[in-house]
Amino acid sequence: MIIIVIVILLIAIAVLVVYNISIQKKIDSYNNLNQQINNLTVLQDFLKVAGEEESVDEKLNKINEIVIEKYDIKYSTIVVFDGAEYVIKATNVDKIHHETLTNLHNEEIFQDSVTTATPKYVTIENENEKLPYQKVEMGRAKSAMFFPLYIDNIYIGYWIMESGKMHAFDKTDTTIIEVVKDNIISVLSTMSYQDAMENIVRTDKFTGLYSAEYLYSKAKKTFDKYPTSAVCMFKIINIEKINEDVGRQIGNEIITEISNIVKSKMASQYVFVRYMGPKFVIVFSGVEEGSVEEFLKELKKEMEELEIVEEAEEVQVVKVINGKRMKVRELKEQKSASPKVNFVVSTYYKGTGIEKLNLKLEEYLDSADSDENKINYI
């Protein structure tokens, strides 16, 4: 009788074991499917952020926030080498720790990881220890995963996620985190052009205007709020002649005064830049091409009424008088100049390349007759 009961119990136990294994497989399968869905959602969120009209740093901070939220990470930091130094592009760690975080590539514990392009996991074993790279922040992080970042086999920086718990990443599926890392790299890669544009924007010393690169980076947030905008490029067509005949100083004053005329009439949503040399660009955000004609006529009239005069002054010159070289004072001839300006206008459509449109406008102005002096629409 006892044997029969034992056999029945053994059978029951075996059935329960098989059942539990089956349930566990289903749970694992569900978790795997759920994780795949989560990864897809994260990727979609990344792509959404990458397409937003914000600066590269703003986008990377949003991406970092997504990683922290979706994967329940306490600390996450993205560090990139910008060609001169390592800079933090995104982090939720207090500033007092930033110097440590931008020098992890120098830490012996991570150097093999950088060289071999493999992740590195570090953790402490008791509460009295601290992670090898930590200086004074012993209580902040107790485990970390370090990921070197490469684009086309070129090392560009690293991503480190940290936890306030020991052994926090022991059971972490590294393949999932690798997907996240690859997504971070993809975003960094796709935003590299935008980053370059933002960093090469300069301010013109004569006019105080931004350079053309401003149109392709920060300014896009202004005019891409609208489906279409009128774009005007104008060129001071006689600036070279003014520089040669009257002097570069007067030429520079004309450029400065023309920019001041435009700036005084600009609405806050319009964008005005010095495109190159004697060429300038105005983007009339949200305004149709045909609606700017009267404004441009008045603008052109005011520009060409401008006259820069170099006041006559007494100068000392050497002359030969009665066979002798003598220093005498003469009144220097008064000089003046007025600009002549050629305009071309077209329409920018949100989502298209404004740099291509500008090239088209520039080609028109450069190929126009040297005496052409009007407002053109193309």
Coordinates of C-alpha atoms in Angstrom, one line a residue:
M1 CA 0.0 0.0 0.0
I2 CA 2.8 2.4 1.0
I3 CA 4.6 1.5 -2.3
I4 CA 1.5 2.4 -4.3
V5 CA 1.2 5.8 -2.5
I6 CA 4.8 6.5 -3.2
V7 CA 4.5 5.6 -6.8
I8 CA 1.4 7.8 -7.2
L9 CA 3.3 10.7 -5.4
L10 CA 6.2 10.2 -7.7
I11 CA 4.0 10.3 -10.8
A12 CA 2.2 13.4 -9.5
I13 CA 5.6 15.0 -8.8
A14 CA 6.8 14.1 -12.3
V15 CA 3.6 15.5 -13.9
L16 CA 4.0 18.7 -11.9
V17 CA 7.6 19.0 -12.9
V18 CA 6.7 18.6 -16.6
Y19 CA 3.9 21.0 -16.2
N20 CA 6.1 23.6 -14.5
I21 CA 8.7 23.2 -17.2
S22 CA 6.0 23.8 -19.8
I23 CA 4.7 26.8 -18.0
Q24 CA 8.3 28.2 -17.6
K25 CA 8.9 27.8 -21.3
K26 CA 5.7 29.6 -22.1
I27 CA 6.7 32.4 -19.6
D28 CA 10.1 32.6 -21.2
S29 CA 8.6 32.7 -24.6
Y30 CA 6.2 35.4 -23.5
N31 CA 9.0 37.4 -21.9
N32 CA 11.1 37.1 -25.0
L33 CA 8.3 38.2 -27.2
N34 CA 7.5 41.0 -24.8
Q35 CA 11.2 42.1 -24.8
Q36 CA 11.3 42.0 -28.6
I37 CA 8.2 44.3 -28.7
N38 CA 9.8 46.6 -26.1
N39 CA 13.0 46.7 -28.2
L40 CA 11.0 47.6 -31.3
T41 CA 9.2 50.3 -29.3
V42 CA 12.5 51.7 -28.1
L43 CA 13.8 51.8 -31.7
Q44 CA 10.7 53.6 -32.9
D45 CA 11.1 56.1 -30.1
F46 CA 14.7 56.6 -31.1
L47 CA 13.8 57.2 -34.7
K48 CA 11.1 59.6 -33.7
V49 CA 13.5 61.6 -31.6
A50 CA 16.1 61.6 -34.4
G51 CA 13.6 63.2 -36.8
E52 CA 12.6 66.0 -34.4
E53 CA 13.7 69.6 -35.1
E54 CA 16.0 69.9 -32.0
S55 CA 19.7 70.2 -31.4
V56 CA 21.8 67.0 -31.4
D57 CA 22.4 67.4 -27.6
E58 CA 18.7 67.7 -27.0
K59 CA 18.0 64.6 -29.0
L60 CA 20.7 62.5 -27.3
N61 CA 19.3 63.6 -23.9
K62 CA 15.9 62.4 -24.9
I63 CA 17.3 59.1 -26.1
N64 CA 19.1 58.7 -22.8
E65 CA 15.9 59.3 -20.9
I66 CA 14.2 56.6 -23.0
V67 CA 16.9 54.1 -22.2
I68 CA 16.7 54.9 -18.5
E69 CA 12.9 54.6 -18.4
K70 CA 12.5 51.5 -20.7
Y71 CA 15.3 49.4 -19.1
D72 CA 14.9 50.7 -15.5
I73 CA 18.5 51.9 -15.4
K74 CA 19.5 54.2 -12.5
Y75 CA 22.3 56.0 -14.4
S76 CA 23.1 56.3 -18.1
T77 CA 25.8 58.4 -19.7
I78 CA 26.9 58.8 -23.4
V79 CA 30.4 60.2 -23.9
V80 CA 31.7 61.1 -27.4
F81 CA 35.1 62.2 -28.6
D82 CA 34.5 65.4 -30.6
G83 CA 37.9 65.5 -32.3
A84 CA 39.5 67.4 -29.5
E85 CA 38.3 66.0 -26.2
Y86 CA 35.8 63.6 -24.6
V87 CA 32.5 65.3 -23.9
I88 CA 29.3 64.1 -22.2
K89 CA 26.5 64.2 -24.7
A90 CA 23.8 62.9 -22.4
T91 CA 23.7 61.9 -18.7
N92 CA 21.5 61.9 -15.6
V93 CA 24.5 61.9 -13.3
D94 CA 25.3 64.9 -11.1
K95 CA 27.9 67.3 -12.6
I96 CA 30.4 66.7 -9.8
H97 CA 31.0 63.3 -11.3
H98 CA 31.3 64.4 -14.9
E99 CA 35.1 64.7 -14.9
T100 CA 35.3 61.0 -13.8
L101 CA 32.9 60.0 -16.5
T102 CA 34.8 61.8 -19.3
N103 CA 38.0 60.0 -18.4
L104 CA 36.9 56.4 -18.3
H105 CA 38.9 55.6 -21.5
N106 CA 42.0 56.2 -19.4
E107 CA 41.0 53.7 -16.8
E108 CA 43.0 50.4 -17.0
I109 CA 39.9 48.4 -16.3
F110 CA 38.2 49.7 -19.5
Q111 CA 41.2 49.9 -21.9
D112 CA 40.9 46.3 -23.1
S113 CA 37.2 46.9 -23.7
V114 CA 38.0 49.9 -25.9
T115 CA 40.7 48.1 -27.8
T116 CA 38.7 45.0 -28.5
A117 CA 35.3 46.7 -28.9
T118 CA 33.7 44.4 -26.3
P119 CA 31.5 45.4 -23.3
K120 CA 32.9 45.3 -19.7
Y121 CA 30.9 44.5 -16.6
V122 CA 32.1 45.5 -13.2
T123 CA 30.6 45.2 -9.7
I124 CA 31.6 45.3 -6.1
E125 CA 31.4 42.3 -3.7
N126 CA 30.7 44.1 -0.5
E127 CA 29.4 47.5 0.7
N128 CA 32.8 48.7 1.8
E129 CA 34.3 48.5 -1.7
K130 CA 34.0 50.9 -4.6
L131 CA 34.2 50.5 -8.4
P132 CA 37.7 50.8 -9.8
Y133 CA 37.1 53.9 -11.8
Q134 CA 35.3 55.8 -8.9
K135 CA 37.1 58.6 -7.1
V136 CA 35.0 60.0 -4.3
E137 CA 31.5 58.7 -5.3
M138 CA 31.7 55.4 -3.5
G139 CA 28.0 55.2 -2.6
R140 CA 26.6 56.3 -6.0
A141 CA 27.2 53.2 -8.2
K142 CA 27.9 49.7 -7.2
S143 CA 27.8 48.0 -10.6
A144 CA 28.2 49.1 -14.2
M145 CA 28.3 48.0 -17.8
F146 CA 30.7 49.8 -20.2
F147 CA 30.1 49.8 -23.9
P148 CA 32.7 51.2 -26.4
L149 CA 31.0 52.9 -29.4
Y150 CA 32.3 52.4 -32.9
I151 CA 31.0 53.8 -36.3
D152 CA 32.4 51.9 -39.3
N153 CA 35.2 50.4 -37.1
I154 CA 36.2 53.9 -35.8
Y155 CA 36.1 54.4 -32.1
I156 CA 34.0 57.4 -31.2
G157 CA 33.4 57.2 -27.5
Y158 CA 31.4 55.0 -25.0
W159 CA 28.1 54.4 -23.2
I160 CA 28.1 53.4 -19.5
M161 CA 25.1 52.4 -17.5
E162 CA 25.3 52.2 -13.7
S163 CA 23.3 50.8 -10.8
G164 CA 23.2 51.5 -7.1
K165 CA 23.0 47.8 -6.4
M166 CA 25.7 45.1 -6.4
H167 CA 25.5 42.5 -9.2
A168 CA 22.6 44.5 -10.7
F169 CA 23.4 43.3 -14.3
D170 CA 24.2 39.7 -13.5
K171 CA 21.1 38.4 -15.3
T172 CA 20.9 41.1 -17.9
D173 CA 20.5 39.8 -21.4
T174 CA 23.5 41.5 -23.1
T175 CA 22.1 40.8 -26.5
I176 CA 19.2 43.2 -25.7
I177 CA 21.5 45.8 -24.4
E178 CA 23.7 45.4 -27.5
V179 CA 20.6 46.3 -29.5
V180 CA 20.2 49.4 -27.5
K181 CA 23.8 50.3 -28.0
D182 CA 23.6 49.7 -31.7
N183 CA 20.5 52.1 -31.8
I184 CA 22.5 54.7 -29.9
I185 CA 25.3 54.4 -32.5
S186 CA 22.8 54.6 -35.3
V187 CA 21.4 57.8 -33.9
L188 CA 24.9 59.3 -33.4
S189 CA 25.7 58.4 -37.0
T190 CA 22.6 59.8 -38.5
M191 CA 22.9 63.0 -36.5
S192 CA 26.7 63.5 -37.2
Y193 CA 25.9 65.9 -40.2
Q194 CA 23.5 68.0 -38.0
D195 CA 26.1 68.1 -35.2
A196 CA 28.8 69.3 -37.7
M197 CA 26.4 72.0 -39.0
E198 CA 25.7 73.2 -35.4
N199 CA 29.3 73.4 -34.5
I200 CA 30.6 75.3 -37.5
V201 CA 28.1 78.1 -37.3
R202 CA 30.0 81.4 -37.1
T203 CA 29.0 85.0 -36.5
D204 CA 30.2 87.5 -39.2
K205 CA 32.3 90.2 -37.6
F206 CA 31.0 93.1 -39.8
T207 CA 27.3 92.4 -39.6
G208 CA 26.8 90.3 -36.5
L209 CA 24.8 87.8 -38.6
Y210 CA 25.1 84.1 -38.4
S211 CA 26.8 82.2 -41.3
A212 CA 24.9 80.1 -43.9
E213 CA 25.3 76.9 -41.7
Y214 CA 22.8 78.4 -39.3
L215 CA 20.1 77.8 -41.8
Y216 CA 20.8 74.1 -41.9
S217 CA 20.8 73.6 -38.1
K218 CA 19.1 75.7 -35.4
A219 CA 17.2 78.0 -37.8
K220 CA 15.3 75.0 -39.2
K221 CA 13.3 74.8 -36.0
T222 CA 11.9 78.3 -36.8
F223 CA 10.8 77.9 -40.4
D224 CA 10.0 74.2 -40.3
K225 CA 7.0 75.1 -38.1
Y226 CA 5.3 76.0 -41.4
P227 CA 4.6 73.9 -44.5
T228 CA 6.1 76.5 -46.9
S229 CA 8.3 79.6 -46.6
A230 CA 9.5 82.2 -49.1
V231 CA 13.3 82.3 -49.4
C232 CA 15.1 85.4 -50.8
M233 CA 18.8 85.6 -51.7
F234 CA 20.2 89.0 -52.6
K235 CA 23.6 90.0 -53.8
I236 CA 25.4 93.4 -53.7
I237 CA 26.5 93.2 -57.4
N238 CA 28.9 96.2 -57.4
I239 CA 30.7 95.5 -54.2
E240 CA 33.9 94.5 -56.0
K241 CA 33.9 97.7 -58.0
I242 CA 33.3 99.7 -54.8
N243 CA 36.3 98.0 -53.1
E244 CA 38.6 98.7 -56.0
D245 CA 37.5 102.3 -56.9
V246 CA 36.6 103.7 -53.5
G247 CA 38.2 101.4 -50.9
R248 CA 37.5 98.2 -48.9
Q249 CA 36.6 100.2 -45.8
I250 CA 33.6 101.8 -47.6
G251 CA 32.7 98.4 -49.0
N252 CA 32.6 96.9 -45.5
E253 CA 30.5 99.9 -44.3
I254 CA 28.0 99.2 -47.1
I255 CA 27.7 95.6 -46.2
T256 CA 27.2 96.5 -42.5
E257 CA 24.6 99.2 -43.3
I258 CA 22.6 96.9 -45.7
S259 CA 22.5 94.2 -43.0
N260 CA 21.3 96.8 -40.5
I261 CA 18.5 97.9 -42.8
V262 CA 17.2 94.4 -43.2
K263 CA 17.6 93.6 -39.4
S264 CA 15.5 96.7 -38.6
K265 CA 12.6 95.3 -40.6
M266 CA 12.8 91.6 -39.7
A267 CA 9.8 89.9 -37.9
S268 CA 10.8 87.6 -35.0
Q269 CA 10.0 84.4 -37.0
Y270 CA 12.1 85.4 -40.0
V271 CA 15.7 84.3 -40.4
F272 CA 18.4 86.5 -41.9
V273 CA 22.0 85.3 -42.5
R274 CA 25.1 86.4 -44.4
Y275 CA 25.3 83.6 -46.9
M276 CA 28.7 84.2 -48.4
G277 CA 30.6 87.4 -49.3
P278 CA 28.2 89.9 -50.8
K279 CA 25.3 87.4 -50.7
F280 CA 22.6 87.3 -48.0
V281 CA 19.6 85.1 -47.4
I282 CA 16.2 85.9 -45.8
V283 CA 13.8 83.1 -44.9
F284 CA 10.2 84.4 -44.5
S285 CA 8.9 81.7 -42.3
G286 CA 5.3 80.7 -43.2
V287 CA 5.0 83.4 -45.8
E288 CA 4.0 82.7 -49.4
E289 CA 6.4 83.8 -52.2
G290 CA 3.9 86.3 -53.7
S291 CA 3.4 88.0 -50.4
V292 CA 6.9 89.3 -50.0
E293 CA 7.0 91.4 -53.2
E294 CA 6.1 94.8 -51.8
F295 CA 8.3 94.3 -48.8
L296 CA 11.3 93.5 -51.0
K297 CA 10.6 96.5 -53.3
E298 CA 10.7 98.8 -50.3
L299 CA 13.8 97.0 -49.0
K300 CA 15.6 97.3 -52.3
K301 CA 14.7 100.9 -52.6
E302 CA 16.1 101.8 -49.2
M303 CA 19.2 99.8 -49.8
E304 CA 20.0 101.5 -53.1
E305 CA 19.3 105.0 -51.6
L306 CA 22.1 104.3 -49.2
E307 CA 25.2 106.4 -49.8
I308 CA 28.4 105.9 -47.8
V309 CA 30.7 109.0 -48.0
E310 CA 34.3 109.2 -47.1
E311 CA 34.8 112.8 -45.8
A312 CA 37.5 114.9 -47.5
E313 CA 40.5 115.3 -45.3
E314 CA 43.8 117.1 -45.5
V315 CA 46.8 114.8 -46.1
Q316 CA 50.5 115.4 -46.4
V317 CA 52.1 114.5 -49.8
V318 CA 55.6 114.9 -51.4
K319 CA 55.8 117.0 -54.6
V320 CA 58.7 118.3 -56.7
I321 CA 58.6 122.1 -56.8
N322 CA 61.3 124.1 -58.7
G323 CA 63.3 120.9 -58.8
K324 CA 63.1 120.2 -55.1
R325 CA 61.1 117.5 -53.3
M326 CA 58.9 119.2 -50.8
K327 CA 56.2 118.1 -48.3
V328 CA 52.9 119.9 -48.9
R329 CA 49.4 119.5 -47.5
E330 CA 46.5 118.8 -49.9
L331 CA 42.8 118.2 -49.5
K332 CA 42.1 114.5 -50.3
E333 CA 39.3 113.9 -52.8
Q334 CA 36.0 113.1 -51.2
K335 CA 34.7 109.6 -52.2
S336 CA 31.3 108.0 -51.9
A337 CA 29.5 104.8 -53.0
S338 CA 26.0 103.4 -53.2
P339 CA 25.1 99.7 -53.6
K340 CA 23.3 98.0 -56.4
V341 CA 21.4 94.8 -55.4
N342 CA 20.0 91.9 -57.3
F343 CA 17.3 89.7 -55.7
V344 CA 16.0 86.2 -56.4
V345 CA 13.1 84.6 -54.6
S346 CA 11.7 81.0 -54.4
T347 CA 9.7 78.7 -52.2
Y348 CA 11.0 76.3 -49.5
Y349 CA 8.9 73.3 -48.7
K350 CA 9.2 71.8 -45.2
G351 CA 11.1 68.5 -45.3
T352 CA 13.1 69.3 -48.4
G353 CA 16.7 70.4 -48.6
I354 CA 17.0 74.1 -48.1
E355 CA 20.7 73.8 -49.0
K356 CA 19.8 72.6 -52.5
L357 CA 17.4 75.6 -52.8
N358 CA 20.1 78.0 -51.8
L359 CA 22.5 76.5 -54.3
K360 CA 19.8 77.1 -57.0
L361 CA 19.4 80.7 -56.0
E362 CA 23.1 81.3 -55.8
E363 CA 23.6 79.8 -59.3
Y364 CA 21.0 82.2 -60.6
L365 CA 22.6 85.3 -59.1
D366 CA 26.1 84.2 -60.1
S367 CA 25.1 83.5 -63.7
A368 CA 22.9 86.6 -64.1
D369 CA 24.1 89.6 -66.2
S370 CA 26.6 91.7 -64.2
D371 CA 24.2 94.7 -64.6
E372 CA 21.0 92.9 -63.7
N373 CA 19.4 94.8 -60.8
K374 CA 15.9 93.6 -60.0
I375 CA 13.6 91.2 -58.1
N376 CA 13.4 87.8 -59.7
Y377 CA 11.1 84.8 -58.9
I378 CA 12.1 81.3 -59.8

